[in-house]
CSV table of C-alpha atoms in Angstrom, one decimal:
chain,number,residue,atom,x,y,z
A,680,MET,CA,-13.7,4.6,-0.3
A,681,ASP,CA,-10.3,3.5,0.6
A,682,THR,CA,-8.0,4.8,-2.0
A,683,GLY,CA,-4.9,3.0,-0.6
A,684,HIS,CA,-1.8,4.1,-2.4
A,685,VAL,CA,-3.6,5.2,-5.5
A,686,ASP,CA,-2.7,8.8,-5.0
A,687,TRP,CA,0.9,7.9,-4.9
A,688,THR,CA,0.6,5.8,-8.0
A,689,PHE,CA,-1.1,8.7,-9.7
A,690,TYR,CA,1.6,11.1,-8.7
A,691,ALA,CA,4.4,8.8,-9.7
A,692,LEU,CA,2.9,8.1,-13.2
A,693,ALA,CA,1.9,11.7,-13.7
A,694,GLU,CA,5.3,12.6,-14.9
A,695,PRO,CA,5.9,11.7,-18.6
A,696,HIS,CA,9.5,10.5,-18.1
A,697,ARG,CA,8.5,8.2,-15.3
A,698,LEU,CA,5.7,6.8,-17.3
A,699,GLU,CA,8.2,6.2,-20.1
A,700,ILE,CA,10.4,4.3,-17.7
A,701,VAL,CA,7.4,2.2,-16.6
A,702,GLU,CA,6.6,1.5,-20.2
A,703,LEU,CA,10.2,0.3,-20.8
A,704,LEU,CA,10.2,-1.9,-17.7
A,705,ARG,CA,7.0,-3.6,-18.9
A,706,VAL,CA,9.1,-5.3,-21.5
A,707,ARG,CA,11.8,-6.6,-19.2
A,708,PRO,CA,13.9,-5.7,-16.1
A,709,MET,CA,16.7,-3.3,-17.1
A,710,LEU,CA,20.0,-2.0,-15.9
A,711,VAL,CA,20.0,1.7,-15.0
A,712,GLY,CA,22.5,2.2,-17.9
A,713,GLU,CA,20.0,0.7,-20.4
A,714,ILE,CA,17.3,2.9,-19.2
A,715,VAL,CA,19.6,5.9,-19.6
A,716,THR,CA,20.4,4.9,-23.2
A,717,LYS,CA,16.8,4.1,-24.2
A,718,THR,CA,15.2,7.2,-22.7
A,719,LYS,CA,18.1,9.5,-23.7
A,720,MET,CA,17.8,11.0,-20.2
A,721,ARG,CA,20.8,11.8,-18.1
A,722,GLN,CA,21.8,9.3,-15.4
A,723,PRO,CA,21.0,11.6,-12.4
A,724,GLN,CA,17.6,12.3,-13.9
A,725,VAL,CA,16.9,8.6,-14.4
A,726,SER,CA,18.0,7.9,-10.8
A,727,LYS,CA,15.8,10.6,-9.5
A,728,HIS,CA,12.8,9.2,-11.3
A,729,LEU,CA,13.6,5.6,-10.3
A,730,LYS,CA,13.7,6.8,-6.7
A,731,VAL,CA,10.2,8.2,-7.0
A,732,LEU,CA,9.0,5.1,-8.7
A,733,SER,CA,10.4,2.8,-6.0
A,734,GLU,CA,9.0,4.9,-3.3
A,735,ALA,CA,5.6,4.5,-4.9
A,736,GLY,CA,6.2,0.8,-5.0
A,737,LEU,CA,6.1,0.7,-8.8
A,738,VAL,CA,9.6,-0.7,-9.3
A,739,GLU,CA,12.1,-2.7,-7.3
A,740,LYS,CA,15.8,-2.9,-7.4
A,741,ASP,CA,17.9,-6.1,-7.6
A,742,ALA,CA,21.5,-5.8,-7.1
A,743,VAL,CA,23.4,-8.4,-9.0
A,744,ALA,CA,27.1,-8.4,-9.0
A,745,GLN,CA,27.3,-4.6,-8.3
A,746,LYS,CA,24.8,-4.0,-11.0
A,747,ARG,CA,21.5,-2.3,-10.3
A,748,ILE,CA,18.6,-4.0,-12.2
A,749,TYR,CA,15.2,-2.4,-12.0
A,750,LYS,CA,12.0,-4.3,-12.5
A,751,LEU,CA,8.3,-3.4,-12.5
A,752,LYS,CA,6.1,-4.3,-9.6
A,753,THR,CA,2.5,-4.5,-10.8
A,754,THR,CA,0.6,-4.4,-7.5
A,755,PRO,CA,0.1,-0.6,-7.5
A,756,LEU,CA,-0.9,-0.7,-11.1
A,757,LYS,CA,-3.5,-3.3,-10.4
A,758,GLU,CA,-4.8,-1.2,-7.5
A,759,LEU,CA,-5.0,1.8,-9.7
A,760,ASN,CA,-6.9,-0.2,-12.3
A,761,ALA,CA,-9.3,-1.5,-9.7
A,762,TRP,CA,-9.8,2.0,-8.4
A,763,LEU,CA,-10.6,3.4,-11.9
A,764,GLU,CA,-12.9,0.5,-12.6
A,765,HIS,CA,-14.7,1.2,-9.3
A,766,TYR,CA,-15.0,4.8,-10.3
A,767,ARG,CA,-16.6,3.9,-13.6
A,768,GLU,CA,-19.0,1.4,-12.0
A,769,CYS,CA,-20.1,3.8,-9.4
A,770,TRP,CA,-21.1,6.2,-12.1
A,771,GLU,CA,-22.8,3.7,-14.2
A,772,GLU,CA,-24.9,2.8,-11.2
A,773,SER,CA,-25.6,6.4,-10.5
A,774,LEU,CA,-26.8,7.0,-14.1
A,775,ASP,CA,-29.1,4.0,-13.8
A,776,ARG,CA,-30.6,5.6,-10.8
A,777,LEU,CA,-30.9,8.9,-12.6
A,778,ASP,CA,-32.8,7.1,-15.4
A,779,THR,CA,-35.3,5.8,-12.9
A,780,HIS,CA,-35.6,9.1,-11.2
A,781,LEU,CA,-36.2,10.9,-14.5
A,782,GLU,CA,-39.2,8.6,-15.1
A,783,LYS,CA,-40.6,9.8,-11.7
A,784,MET,CA,-40.0,13.4,-12.6
A,785,LYS,CA,-41.8,13.0,-15.9
A,786,GLU,CA,-44.8,11.6,-14.0
A,787,GLY,CA,-44.6,14.5,-11.6
A,788,GLU,CA,-44.6,17.0,-14.4
A,789,LYS,CA,-47.6,15.3,-16.0
A,790,HIS,CA,-49.6,15.4,-12.8
A,791,GLY,CA,-48.5,19.0,-12.3
A,792,LYS,CA,-50.0,19.9,-15.7
A,793,HIS,CA,-53.3,18.0,-14.9
A,794,LYS,CA,-53.7,20.1,-11.8
A,795,ARG,CA,-53.5,23.3,-13.6
B,1409,MET,CA,-8.5,23.5,-25.1
B,1410,GLU,CA,-6.0,21.3,-23.4
B,1411,ASN,CA,-6.0,17.8,-24.8
B,1412,THR,CA,-6.9,15.5,-22.0
B,1413,LYS,CA,-7.9,12.5,-24.1
B,1414,ASP,CA,-5.1,10.4,-22.6
B,1415,ARG,CA,-6.1,10.9,-19.0
B,1416,GLU,CA,-9.8,10.8,-18.8
B,1417,ILE,CA,-12.8,8.5,-18.3
B,1418,VAL,CA,-15.8,9.2,-20.5
B,1419,LEU,CA,-19.2,7.9,-19.7
B,1420,SER,CA,-22.1,8.5,-22.0
B,1421,ARG,CA,-25.8,7.8,-21.6
B,1422,GLU,CA,-29.0,8.6,-23.4
B,1423,PHE,CA,-32.1,9.5,-21.4
B,1424,ASP,CA,-35.6,9.4,-22.7
B,1425,ALA,CA,-36.4,12.8,-21.2
B,1426,PRO,CA,-36.3,16.4,-22.2
B,1427,ARG,CA,-33.0,18.1,-21.7
B,1428,GLU,CA,-34.4,20.7,-19.2
B,1429,LEU,CA,-35.5,17.8,-17.0
B,1430,VAL,CA,-32.2,16.1,-17.0
B,1431,TRP,CA,-30.5,19.4,-16.2
B,1432,LYS,CA,-32.9,19.8,-13.3
B,1433,ALA,CA,-32.2,16.3,-12.1
B,1434,TYR,CA,-28.5,17.2,-12.0
B,1435,THR,CA,-28.7,20.6,-10.5
B,1436,GLN,CA,-31.5,20.7,-8.0
B,1437,GLN,CA,-30.9,19.3,-4.5
B,1438,GLU,CA,-34.3,17.7,-4.2
B,1439,HIS,CA,-33.7,15.7,-7.3
B,1440,VAL,CA,-30.0,15.0,-7.2
B,1441,GLU,CA,-30.1,13.5,-3.7
B,1442,LYS,CA,-32.6,10.9,-5.0
B,1443,TRP,CA,-30.2,9.3,-7.5
B,1444,TRP,CA,-26.7,10.4,-6.8
B,1445,GLY,CA,-24.2,7.7,-6.0
B,1446,PRO,CA,-23.9,4.0,-6.6
B,1447,ASN,CA,-26.6,1.5,-5.5
B,1448,GLY,CA,-27.1,1.4,-1.7
B,1449,PHE,CA,-25.8,4.9,-1.1
B,1450,THR,CA,-27.7,7.8,0.2
B,1451,THR,CA,-26.7,11.5,0.1
B,1452,THR,CA,-27.1,14.2,2.6
B,1453,THR,CA,-26.5,17.8,1.5
B,1454,SER,CA,-25.2,20.5,3.8
B,1455,GLU,CA,-24.9,23.2,1.2
B,1456,MET,CA,-25.7,23.4,-2.5
B,1457,SER,CA,-25.4,26.4,-4.7
B,1458,VAL,CA,-25.2,25.6,-8.4
B,1459,ARG,CA,-23.7,28.6,-10.0
B,1460,LYS,CA,-20.2,29.6,-11.1
B,1461,GLY,CA,-18.0,29.6,-8.0
B,1462,GLY,CA,-20.7,27.9,-6.0
B,1463,SER,CA,-20.3,24.5,-4.3
B,1464,TRP,CA,-22.1,21.4,-3.2
B,1465,LYS,CA,-21.0,20.0,0.1
B,1466,PHE,CA,-22.5,16.6,0.8
B,1467,VAL,CA,-21.9,13.3,2.6
B,1468,MET,CA,-22.4,10.0,0.8
B,1469,HIS,CA,-23.6,7.2,3.2
B,1470,GLY,CA,-22.3,3.8,2.1
B,1471,PRO,CA,-24.4,0.7,2.6
B,1472,ASP,CA,-22.0,-0.4,5.4
B,1473,GLY,CA,-22.6,2.8,7.3
B,1474,THR,CA,-19.4,4.5,6.2
B,1475,ASP,CA,-19.7,8.2,5.5
B,1476,TYR,CA,-17.8,9.8,2.6
B,1477,PRO,CA,-17.5,13.6,2.6
B,1478,ASN,CA,-17.6,15.1,-0.9
B,1479,LEU,CA,-17.1,18.6,-2.2
B,1480,ILE,CA,-18.1,19.8,-5.6
B,1481,GLU,CA,-17.0,23.2,-6.8
B,1482,TYR,CA,-18.8,24.5,-9.9
B,1483,GLU,CA,-16.7,26.2,-12.5
B,1484,ARG,CA,-19.2,26.6,-15.4
B,1485,VAL,CA,-22.9,26.4,-15.1
B,1486,GLU,CA,-24.6,27.0,-18.4
B,1487,ALA,CA,-28.2,25.7,-18.3
B,1488,PRO,CA,-29.3,23.4,-19.8
B,1489,HIS,CA,-26.3,22.2,-21.7
B,1490,LEU,CA,-23.0,22.5,-19.8
B,1491,LEU,CA,-21.8,21.8,-16.3
B,1492,VAL,CA,-18.2,21.9,-15.3
B,1493,PHE,CA,-16.9,21.2,-11.8
B,1494,SER,CA,-14.2,19.8,-9.7
B,1495,HIS,CA,-15.1,16.8,-7.5
B,1496,GLY,CA,-13.1,15.8,-4.5
B,1497,ASP,CA,-13.5,14.9,-0.9
B,1498,ASP,CA,-12.7,16.8,2.3
B,1499,GLY,CA,-9.1,17.1,1.3
B,1500,LYS,CA,-7.8,14.0,3.0
B,1501,ASN,CA,-7.3,11.9,0.0
B,1502,GLU,CA,-6.2,14.6,-2.4
B,1503,ILE,CA,-7.7,12.8,-5.4
B,1504,GLN,CA,-9.7,15.2,-7.3
B,1505,PHE,CA,-11.4,14.8,-10.6
B,1506,HIS,CA,-12.2,17.6,-13.0
B,1507,VAL,CA,-15.6,16.8,-14.5
B,1508,THR,CA,-17.3,18.2,-17.6
B,1509,ILE,CA,-20.9,17.2,-18.3
B,1510,THR,CA,-22.6,18.0,-21.6
B,1511,PHE,CA,-26.4,17.7,-22.1
B,1512,GLU,CA,-27.3,17.3,-25.8
B,1513,GLU,CA,-30.7,17.1,-27.5
B,1514,VAL,CA,-30.8,14.0,-29.7
B,1515,ASN,CA,-34.1,13.2,-31.5
B,1516,GLY,CA,-36.1,14.3,-28.5
B,1517,LYS,CA,-33.9,12.5,-26.1
B,1518,THR,CA,-31.0,13.8,-24.0
B,1519,LYS,CA,-27.5,12.5,-24.4
B,1520,LEU,CA,-25.4,13.1,-21.3
B,1521,THR,CA,-21.7,12.8,-21.6
B,1522,MET,CA,-19.6,12.9,-18.5
B,1523,ARG,CA,-15.9,13.4,-18.9
B,1524,SER,CA,-13.8,12.9,-15.8
B,1525,VAL,CA,-10.2,14.0,-16.1
B,1526,PHE,CA,-7.6,12.4,-13.8
B,1527,PRO,CA,-6.1,14.3,-11.0
B,1528,THR,CA,-3.1,16.4,-12.1
B,1529,ALA,CA,0.2,16.3,-10.4
B,1530,GLU,CA,0.0,20.0,-9.8
B,1531,ALA,CA,-2.7,19.5,-7.3
B,1532,ARG,CA,-0.5,17.5,-5.1
B,1533,GLU,CA,1.4,20.1,-3.2
B,1534,ARG,CA,2.5,17.9,-0.4
B,1535,VAL,CA,4.3,15.6,-2.6
B,1536,VAL,CA,5.6,18.4,-4.8
B,1537,LYS,CA,7.1,20.1,-1.9
B,1538,GLU,CA,8.7,16.9,-0.8
B,1539,TYR,CA,10.4,16.4,-4.1
B,1540,GLY,CA,11.0,20.1,-4.7
B,1541,ALA,CA,9.7,20.2,-8.2
B,1542,ILE,CA,6.4,20.8,-10.0
B,1543,GLU,CA,6.2,18.2,-12.7
B,1544,GLY,CA,4.1,17.9,-15.8
B,1545,GLY,CA,0.5,16.7,-16.0
B,1546,ILE,CA,-0.6,13.2,-16.4
B,1547,GLN,CA,-0.1,11.9,-19.8
B,1548,HIS,CA,-0.6,8.7,-21.7
B,1549,LEU,CA,-2.7,7.2,-18.9
B,1550,ALA,CA,-5.2,5.9,-21.3
B,1551,LYS,CA,-2.5,3.8,-22.9
B,1552,LEU,CA,-1.6,2.7,-19.4
B,1553,ALA,CA,-5.2,1.9,-18.6
B,1554,GLU,CA,-5.4,-0.1,-21.7
B,1555,TYR,CA,-2.6,-2.4,-20.8
B,1556,LEU,CA,-3.7,-2.6,-17.2
B,1557,LYS,CA,-6.8,-4.4,-18.5
B,1558,GLY,CA,-4.6,-7.2,-19.7
B,1559,MET,CA,-2.7,-7.6,-16.4
């Protein structure tokens, strides 16, 4: 299956601090300074995480009057969600097939016993 | 045990069959090939050895003719109640799930619970190298998955 950028999304979100930033930006776009205050992280750390997040396409930067405002881009999250749903569906279908196959196996065992 | 509740997908199903039979269906090539994969898929095995440290190498053939190489590596094989393995592909996509399957006897039926844990950041050496740091595991993804539903 084509996993697209899902692996990048996974990677970017795997780090708790980055996930925290994503959670914050869900509410509204924020200045870097606001993210620093709210997360109690140091600015260089926040910048580093924002860099990873933007490379994964999860956030984008708007520069307004020299200020850097970050906002969330939802496309990778939607892709991730679709991918997870797909994973779940694949398994549901697989288990349906297992159910059918178990019926055949039960029949087979019965016949096996008759033969003995 | 590591708490992975926040980064896992759990599927559960009850089968009207004895536990030994469900175990067999899951661990024997002749059976597993008959049901494995979503509708329209078929499976060809090149190697299957269900034991601790063993692996199952197989290709899933999609309905449109696309082949998907798969590799399962067994970590715990405790018949007939526990199967633990990692499930990935041929290494190109780097997405790997850690899967724990329990088989429980419930009133003469078998309850199968499949717990798939999301890939961890640690597995991703390429990226880790690029950023020069090994970062923590995936957390809170369930919360994330929850709000993704509403998007």
